[in-house]
Amino acid sequence: YSHPVRISDDVEMIGSRFREGGYEAHSWLEHLMAGAHLGYAGGVPIANRHTTKLLGDDPDFIAILDRLAGDPEERAFVMTNFTVTHGPYQGRELDQYCDRHPKQCEVSKFEDTNYLRMLYALEHIALAWEFEATTEKYKLSSKQKQRLRQIISVLYAADVEYLDRIFGKVMDEIESRGLAERSIVVFKSDHGEAADRPSLAFRWTPGMQLAPDVL
């Protein structure tokens, strides 16, 4: 097993099928391990490939929607990967999240919060694979270990809420142009988050491993 590996050109991709069916194909693929450079945008013309997240206010996306709204015969296929809830968690828009969920963010008041957050960013794979050994290596107390767990949970929750908001904005733009009834939207995930359960082989599992618990 090796990843990333470029997808062979003879592998038929979904973008190719839609393009053959008369759809204008577009992609917004930000993930470094699932981008156009690795063949994931097969069937999408180079000019229609983007290396950023698909956001609802993206000018190229808005232009596609406007063309569809203006001509019932127009058809488009749009593929994206948001890559928000993938470890290590960033806690995107964390301040806004904490304003809405102050109780969950009480951990941010501790004097060692920044240190623990930086430790997680640097050692997220080691913490997922060997939590006890890694926390012992850094001589974390039992209270610090508990705070670290809380911090990771808050960062993940903030990223989930951010993903929900940016995907919601994409849907809002589709619906505001009366295109909802003409659209098929498929939202899928490759794996989930099993969080900090002692029974797991790996903790905070969206990292380098493909654990049965989260597939």
PDB file of C-alpha atoms in Angstrom:
ATOM      1  CA  TYR A   1       0.000   0.000   0.000  1.00  0.00           C
ATOM      2  CA  SER A   2       1.402   3.361  -0.999  1.00  0.00           C
ATOM      3  CA  HIS A   3      -0.159   6.788  -1.058  1.00  0.00           C
ATOM      4  CA  PRO A   4      -0.121   9.140  -2.829  1.00  0.00           C
ATOM      5  CA  VAL A   5       0.119   7.434  -6.216  1.00  0.00           C
ATOM      6  CA  ARG A   6      -1.000   9.042  -9.451  1.00  0.00           C
ATOM      7  CA  ILE A   7      -4.131   7.479 -10.938  1.00  0.00           C
ATOM      8  CA  SER A   8      -3.402   5.856 -14.282  1.00  0.00           C
ATOM      9  CA  ASP A   9      -4.796   7.641 -17.343  1.00  0.00           C
ATOM     10  CA  ASP A  10      -6.682   4.504 -18.359  1.00  0.00           C
ATOM     11  CA  VAL A  11      -8.810   4.601 -15.185  1.00  0.00           C
ATOM     12  CA  GLU A  12     -12.243   5.987 -16.050  1.00  0.00           C
ATOM     13  CA  MET A  13     -13.131   8.887 -13.775  1.00  0.00           C
ATOM     14  CA  ILE A  14     -16.544  10.345 -12.991  1.00  0.00           C
ATOM     15  CA  GLY A  15     -15.635  13.664 -14.620  1.00  0.00           C
ATOM     16  CA  SER A  16     -15.019  11.863 -17.908  1.00  0.00           C
ATOM     17  CA  ARG A  17     -18.461  10.239 -17.836  1.00  0.00           C
ATOM     18  CA  PHE A  18     -20.236  13.532 -17.211  1.00  0.00           C
ATOM     19  CA  ARG A  19     -18.227  15.324 -19.880  1.00  0.00           C
ATOM     20  CA  GLU A  20     -19.093  12.598 -22.384  1.00  0.00           C
ATOM     21  CA  GLY A  21     -22.732  13.139 -21.433  1.00  0.00           C
ATOM     22  CA  GLY A  22     -22.592  16.787 -22.441  1.00  0.00           C
ATOM     23  CA  TYR A  23     -21.853  18.349 -19.056  1.00  0.00           C
ATOM     24  CA  GLU A  24     -19.381  21.185 -18.574  1.00  0.00           C
ATOM     25  CA  ALA A  25     -16.961  19.672 -16.036  1.00  0.00           C
ATOM     26  CA  HIS A  26     -15.250  21.627 -13.236  1.00  0.00           C
ATOM     27  CA  SER A  27     -13.202  20.703 -10.181  1.00  0.00           C
ATOM     28  CA  TRP A  28     -12.069  22.394  -6.969  1.00  0.00           C
ATOM     29  CA  LEU A  29      -9.578  19.916  -5.474  1.00  0.00           C
ATOM     30  CA  GLU A  30      -7.417  21.290  -2.668  1.00  0.00           C
ATOM     31  CA  HIS A  31      -6.358  18.015  -1.025  1.00  0.00           C
ATOM     32  CA  LEU A  32      -2.650  17.368  -1.687  1.00  0.00           C
ATOM     33  CA  MET A  33      -3.282  13.620  -1.871  1.00  0.00           C
ATOM     34  CA  ALA A  34      -6.429  13.839  -4.006  1.00  0.00           C
ATOM     35  CA  GLY A  35      -5.748  16.651  -6.444  1.00  0.00           C
ATOM     36  CA  ALA A  36      -5.679  17.087 -10.189  1.00  0.00           C
ATOM     37  CA  HIS A  37      -1.906  16.483 -10.214  1.00  0.00           C
ATOM     38  CA  LEU A  38      -2.622  12.911  -9.110  1.00  0.00           C
ATOM     39  CA  GLY A  39      -5.353  12.306 -11.683  1.00  0.00           C
ATOM     40  CA  TYR A  40      -8.422  12.946  -9.548  1.00  0.00           C
ATOM     41  CA  ALA A  41      -9.736  15.562 -11.990  1.00  0.00           C
ATOM     42  CA  GLY A  42      -9.925  13.127 -14.880  1.00  0.00           C
ATOM     43  CA  GLY A  43     -12.293  14.430 -17.550  1.00  0.00           C
ATOM     44  CA  VAL A  44     -12.136  18.030 -16.330  1.00  0.00           C
ATOM     45  CA  PRO A  45     -10.466  20.420 -18.814  1.00  0.00           C
ATOM     46  CA  ILE A  46      -7.293  21.997 -17.433  1.00  0.00           C
ATOM     47  CA  ALA A  47      -8.840  25.463 -17.653  1.00  0.00           C
ATOM     48  CA  ASN A  48     -11.664  24.321 -15.323  1.00  0.00           C
ATOM     49  CA  ARG A  49      -9.426  22.861 -12.606  1.00  0.00           C
ATOM     50  CA  HIS A  50      -9.024  24.811  -9.360  1.00  0.00           C
ATOM     51  CA  THR A  51      -6.582  24.054  -6.530  1.00  0.00           C
ATOM     52  CA  THR A  52      -8.595  25.791  -3.809  1.00  0.00           C
ATOM     53  CA  LYS A  53     -11.650  24.959  -1.731  1.00  0.00           C
ATOM     54  CA  LEU A  54     -15.015  25.468  -3.375  1.00  0.00           C
ATOM     55  CA  LEU A  55     -16.555  28.459  -1.608  1.00  0.00           C
ATOM     56  CA  GLY A  56     -20.032  29.768  -2.317  1.00  0.00           C
ATOM     57  CA  ASP A  57     -18.740  33.191  -3.322  1.00  0.00           C
ATOM     58  CA  ASP A  58     -16.068  31.914  -5.730  1.00  0.00           C
ATOM     59  CA  PRO A  59     -16.475  34.028  -8.919  1.00  0.00           C
ATOM     60  CA  ASP A  60     -16.018  31.029 -11.233  1.00  0.00           C
ATOM     61  CA  PHE A  61     -18.627  29.023  -9.310  1.00  0.00           C
ATOM     62  CA  ILE A  62     -21.057  31.960  -9.370  1.00  0.00           C
ATOM     63  CA  ALA A  63     -20.539  32.259 -13.133  1.00  0.00           C
ATOM     64  CA  ILE A  64     -21.427  28.580 -13.595  1.00  0.00           C
ATOM     65  CA  LEU A  65     -24.622  28.984 -11.568  1.00  0.00           C
ATOM     66  CA  ASP A  66     -25.612  32.111 -13.464  1.00  0.00           C
ATOM     67  CA  ARG A  67     -25.187  30.332 -16.802  1.00  0.00           C
ATOM     68  CA  LEU A  68     -27.294  27.422 -15.558  1.00  0.00           C
ATOM     69  CA  ALA A  69     -29.985  29.747 -14.253  1.00  0.00           C
ATOM     70  CA  GLY A  70     -30.074  31.631 -17.549  1.00  0.00           C
ATOM     71  CA  ASP A  71     -30.370  28.594 -19.805  1.00  0.00           C
ATOM     72  CA  PRO A  72     -32.406  25.488 -18.861  1.00  0.00           C
ATOM     73  CA  GLU A  73     -30.441  23.490 -21.452  1.00  0.00           C
ATOM     74  CA  GLU A  74     -27.082  24.155 -19.774  1.00  0.00           C
ATOM     75  CA  ARG A  75     -25.592  21.342 -17.675  1.00  0.00           C
ATOM     76  CA  ALA A  76     -22.566  21.325 -15.381  1.00  0.00           C
ATOM     77  CA  PHE A  77     -20.704  18.834 -13.227  1.00  0.00           C
ATOM     78  CA  VAL A  78     -18.810  20.246 -10.231  1.00  0.00           C
ATOM     79  CA  MET A  79     -16.498  18.124  -8.091  1.00  0.00           C
ATOM     80  CA  THR A  80     -14.760  19.270  -4.914  1.00  0.00           C
ATOM     81  CA  ASN A  81     -13.082  18.089  -1.738  1.00  0.00           C
ATOM     82  CA  PHE A  82     -13.356  20.469   1.205  1.00  0.00           C
ATOM     83  CA  THR A  83     -10.584  18.830   3.282  1.00  0.00           C
ATOM     84  CA  VAL A  84     -11.522  20.622   6.498  1.00  0.00           C
ATOM     85  CA  THR A  85     -12.070  17.859   9.059  1.00  0.00           C
ATOM     86  CA  HIS A  86      -8.791  16.052   8.490  1.00  0.00           C
ATOM     87  CA  GLY A  87      -6.097  15.840  11.138  1.00  0.00           C
ATOM     88  CA  PRO A  88      -4.291  17.680  12.457  1.00  0.00           C
ATOM     89  CA  TYR A  89      -7.328  19.839  13.230  1.00  0.00           C
ATOM     90  CA  GLN A  90      -6.789  23.538  12.715  1.00  0.00           C
ATOM     91  CA  GLY A  91      -9.715  24.995  14.647  1.00  0.00           C
ATOM     92  CA  ARG A  92     -10.668  27.264  11.766  1.00  0.00           C
ATOM     93  CA  GLU A  93     -12.551  30.373  12.892  1.00  0.00           C
ATOM     94  CA  LEU A  94     -11.961  29.220  16.472  1.00  0.00           C
ATOM     95  CA  ASP A  95     -12.687  32.629  18.008  1.00  0.00           C
ATOM     96  CA  GLN A  96     -16.124  32.771  16.397  1.00  0.00           C
ATOM     97  CA  TYR A  97     -16.795  29.182  17.439  1.00  0.00           C
ATOM     98  CA  CYS A  98     -15.872  29.961  21.046  1.00  0.00           C
ATOM     99  CA  ASP A  99     -18.140  33.020  21.029  1.00  0.00           C
ATOM    100  CA  ARG A 100     -21.024  30.682  20.179  1.00  0.00           C
ATOM    101  CA  HIS A 101     -19.940  27.849  22.502  1.00  0.00           C
ATOM    102  CA  PRO A 102     -18.203  29.460  25.503  1.00  0.00           C
ATOM    103  CA  LYS A 103     -18.558  26.434  27.812  1.00  0.00           C
ATOM    104  CA  GLN A 104     -16.798  24.135  25.360  1.00  0.00           C
ATOM    105  CA  CYS A 105     -13.973  26.656  25.025  1.00  0.00           C
ATOM    106  CA  GLU A 106     -13.185  27.101  28.710  1.00  0.00           C
ATOM    107  CA  VAL A 107     -10.030  25.095  28.069  1.00  0.00           C
ATOM    108  CA  SER A 108      -8.662  28.093  26.154  1.00  0.00           C
ATOM    109  CA  LYS A 109      -8.269  29.957  29.470  1.00  0.00           C
ATOM    110  CA  PHE A 110      -5.469  27.728  30.751  1.00  0.00           C
ATOM    111  CA  GLU A 111      -1.958  29.171  30.669  1.00  0.00           C
ATOM    112  CA  ASP A 112      -0.548  26.126  28.854  1.00  0.00           C
ATOM    113  CA  THR A 113      -3.238  25.996  26.139  1.00  0.00           C
ATOM    114  CA  ASN A 114      -0.994  27.450  23.422  1.00  0.00           C
ATOM    115  CA  TYR A 115       1.783  25.018  24.334  1.00  0.00           C
ATOM    116  CA  LEU A 116      -0.563  22.021  24.203  1.00  0.00           C
ATOM    117  CA  ARG A 117      -2.087  23.176  20.929  1.00  0.00           C
ATOM    118  CA  MET A 118       1.390  23.509  19.391  1.00  0.00           C
ATOM    119  CA  LEU A 119       2.346  20.095  20.754  1.00  0.00           C
ATOM    120  CA  TYR A 120      -0.689  18.573  19.028  1.00  0.00           C
ATOM    121  CA  ALA A 121       0.172  20.314  15.742  1.00  0.00           C
ATOM    122  CA  LEU A 122       3.728  18.979  15.834  1.00  0.00           C
ATOM    123  CA  GLU A 123       3.020  15.499  17.197  1.00  0.00           C
ATOM    124  CA  HIS A 124      -0.485  14.694  15.975  1.00  0.00           C
ATOM    125  CA  ILE A 125       0.495  11.343  14.438  1.00  0.00           C
ATOM    126  CA  ALA A 126       2.463  10.252  17.509  1.00  0.00           C
ATOM    127  CA  LEU A 127      -0.445  11.292  19.746  1.00  0.00           C
ATOM    128  CA  ALA A 128      -2.857   9.293  17.576  1.00  0.00           C
ATOM    129  CA  TRP A 129      -0.681   6.171  17.489  1.00  0.00           C
ATOM    130  CA  GLU A 130       1.003   6.217  20.903  1.00  0.00           C
ATOM    131  CA  PHE A 131      -0.793   8.658  23.156  1.00  0.00           C
ATOM    132  CA  GLU A 132       0.542   7.492  26.509  1.00  0.00           C
ATOM    133  CA  ALA A 133       4.143   7.133  25.346  1.00  0.00           C
ATOM    134  CA  THR A 134       4.073  10.546  23.662  1.00  0.00           C
ATOM    135  CA  THR A 135       2.551  12.368  26.625  1.00  0.00           C
ATOM    136  CA  GLU A 136       5.103  10.711  28.899  1.00  0.00           C
ATOM    137  CA  LYS A 137       7.877  11.839  26.565  1.00  0.00           C
ATOM    138  CA  TYR A 138       6.758  15.443  27.067  1.00  0.00           C
ATOM    139  CA  LYS A 139       6.181  14.865  30.793  1.00  0.00           C
ATOM    140  CA  LEU A 140       2.545  15.947  30.707  1.00  0.00           C
ATOM    141  CA  SER A 141       0.639  15.685  33.953  1.00  0.00           C
ATOM    142  CA  SER A 142      -2.706  13.913  34.138  1.00  0.00           C
ATOM    143  CA  LYS A 143      -4.441  17.309  34.117  1.00  0.00           C
ATOM    144  CA  GLN A 144      -2.475  18.400  31.057  1.00  0.00           C
ATOM    145  CA  LYS A 145      -3.383  15.187  29.256  1.00  0.00           C
ATOM    146  CA  GLN A 146      -7.039  15.849  29.987  1.00  0.00           C
ATOM    147  CA  ARG A 147      -6.735  19.432  28.772  1.00  0.00           C
ATOM    148  CA  LEU A 148      -5.000  18.218  25.612  1.00  0.00           C
ATOM    149  CA  ARG A 149      -7.947  15.914  24.917  1.00  0.00           C
ATOM    150  CA  GLN A 150     -10.335  18.839  25.422  1.00  0.00           C
ATOM    151  CA  ILE A 151      -8.314  21.083  23.121  1.00  0.00           C
ATOM    152  CA  ILE A 152      -8.292  18.511  20.306  1.00  0.00           C
ATOM    153  CA  SER A 153     -12.051  18.038  20.678  1.00  0.00           C
ATOM    154  CA  VAL A 154     -12.675  21.780  20.465  1.00  0.00           C
ATOM    155  CA  LEU A 155     -10.428  22.163  17.406  1.00  0.00           C
ATOM    156  CA  TYR A 156     -12.307  19.326  15.698  1.00  0.00           C
ATOM    157  CA  ALA A 157     -15.730  20.736  16.598  1.00  0.00           C
ATOM    158  CA  ALA A 158     -14.739  24.169  15.277  1.00  0.00           C
ATOM    159  CA  ASP A 159     -13.615  22.615  11.992  1.00  0.00           C
ATOM    160  CA  VAL A 160     -16.891  20.677  11.685  1.00  0.00           C
ATOM    161  CA  GLU A 161     -18.873  23.879  12.160  1.00  0.00           C
ATOM    162  CA  TYR A 162     -16.701  25.691   9.625  1.00  0.00           C
ATOM    163  CA  LEU A 163     -17.255  22.897   7.091  1.00  0.00           C
ATOM    164  CA  ASP A 164     -20.993  23.068   7.714  1.00  0.00           C
ATOM    165  CA  ARG A 165     -20.959  26.822   7.102  1.00  0.00           C
ATOM    166  CA  ILE A 166     -18.974  26.802   3.843  1.00  0.00           C
ATOM    167  CA  PHE A 167     -20.955  23.870   2.429  1.00  0.00           C
ATOM    168  CA  GLY A 168     -24.151  25.609   3.473  1.00  0.00           C
ATOM    169  CA  LYS A 169     -23.062  28.701   1.552  1.00  0.00           C
ATOM    170  CA  VAL A 170     -22.546  26.603  -1.584  1.00  0.00           C
ATOM    171  CA  MET A 171     -26.048  25.196  -1.199  1.00  0.00           C
ATOM    172  CA  ASP A 172     -27.503  28.661  -0.548  1.00  0.00           C
ATOM    173  CA  GLU A 173     -26.092  29.932  -3.854  1.00  0.00           C
ATOM    174  CA  ILE A 174     -27.583  26.972  -5.738  1.00  0.00           C
ATOM    175  CA  GLU A 175     -30.985  27.397  -4.118  1.00  0.00           C
ATOM    176  CA  SER A 176     -31.094  31.198  -4.463  1.00  0.00           C
ATOM    177  CA  ARG A 177     -31.005  30.821  -8.260  1.00  0.00           C
ATOM    178  CA  GLY A 178     -33.845  28.329  -8.319  1.00  0.00           C
ATOM    179  CA  LEU A 179     -31.517  25.483  -9.280  1.00  0.00           C
ATOM    180  CA  ALA A 180     -32.210  23.113  -6.386  1.00  0.00           C
ATOM    181  CA  GLU A 181     -34.826  21.093  -8.266  1.00  0.00           C
ATOM    182  CA  ARG A 182     -32.465  20.750 -11.236  1.00  0.00           C
ATOM    183  CA  SER A 183     -29.503  19.662  -9.136  1.00  0.00           C
ATOM    184  CA  ILE A 184     -28.198  16.441  -7.649  1.00  0.00           C
ATOM    185  CA  VAL A 185     -25.833  16.974  -4.721  1.00  0.00           C
ATOM    186  CA  VAL A 186     -23.789  14.061  -3.376  1.00  0.00           C
ATOM    187  CA  PHE A 187     -21.852  14.584  -0.120  1.00  0.00           C
ATOM    188  CA  LYS A 188     -19.574  11.769   0.976  1.00  0.00           C
ATOM    189  CA  SER A 189     -16.719  11.110   3.360  1.00  0.00           C
ATOM    190  CA  ASP A 190     -13.824   8.665   3.246  1.00  0.00           C
ATOM    191  CA  HIS A 191     -13.673   8.136   7.019  1.00  0.00           C
ATOM    192  CA  GLY A 192     -14.861   9.600  10.285  1.00  0.00           C
ATOM    193  CA  GLU A 193     -13.596  10.582  13.723  1.00  0.00           C
ATOM    194  CA  ALA A 194     -13.758   8.050  16.544  1.00  0.00           C
ATOM    195  CA  ALA A 195     -12.299  10.564  19.012  1.00  0.00           C
ATOM    196  CA  ASP A 196     -10.565   9.631  22.265  1.00  0.00           C
ATOM    197  CA  ARG A 197     -11.933   6.187  23.124  1.00  0.00           C
ATOM    198  CA  PRO A 198      -9.528   4.030  25.194  1.00  0.00           C
ATOM    199  CA  SER A 199     -10.599   0.891  23.317  1.00  0.00           C
ATOM    200  CA  LEU A 200      -9.283   2.167  19.988  1.00  0.00           C
ATOM    201  CA  ALA A 201      -5.946   1.193  18.493  1.00  0.00           C
ATOM    202  CA  PHE A 202      -5.541   4.781  17.269  1.00  0.00           C
ATOM    203  CA  ARG A 203      -6.920   8.033  18.721  1.00  0.00           C
ATOM    204  CA  TRP A 204      -8.071  11.010  16.646  1.00  0.00           C
ATOM    205  CA  THR A 205      -7.961   8.801  13.640  1.00  0.00           C
ATOM    206  CA  PRO A 206      -8.097  11.057  10.553  1.00  0.00           C
ATOM    207  CA  GLY A 207      -4.373  10.917  10.014  1.00  0.00           C
ATOM    208  CA  MET A 208      -2.069   8.466   8.252  1.00  0.00           C
ATOM    209  CA  GLN A 209      -3.912   5.276   9.139  1.00  0.00           C
ATOM    210  CA  LEU A 210      -6.936   3.433   7.783  1.00  0.00           C
ATOM    211  CA  ALA A 211      -8.415   2.004  10.962  1.00  0.00           C
ATOM    212  CA  PRO A 212     -11.523  -0.260  10.798  1.00  0.00           C
ATOM    213  CA  ASP A 213     -13.139   1.772  13.593  1.00  0.00           C
ATOM    214  CA  VAL A 214     -13.594   4.815  11.382  1.00  0.00           C
ATOM    215  CA  LEU A 215     -13.861   3.505   7.824  1.00  0.00           C
TER     216      LEU A 215
END
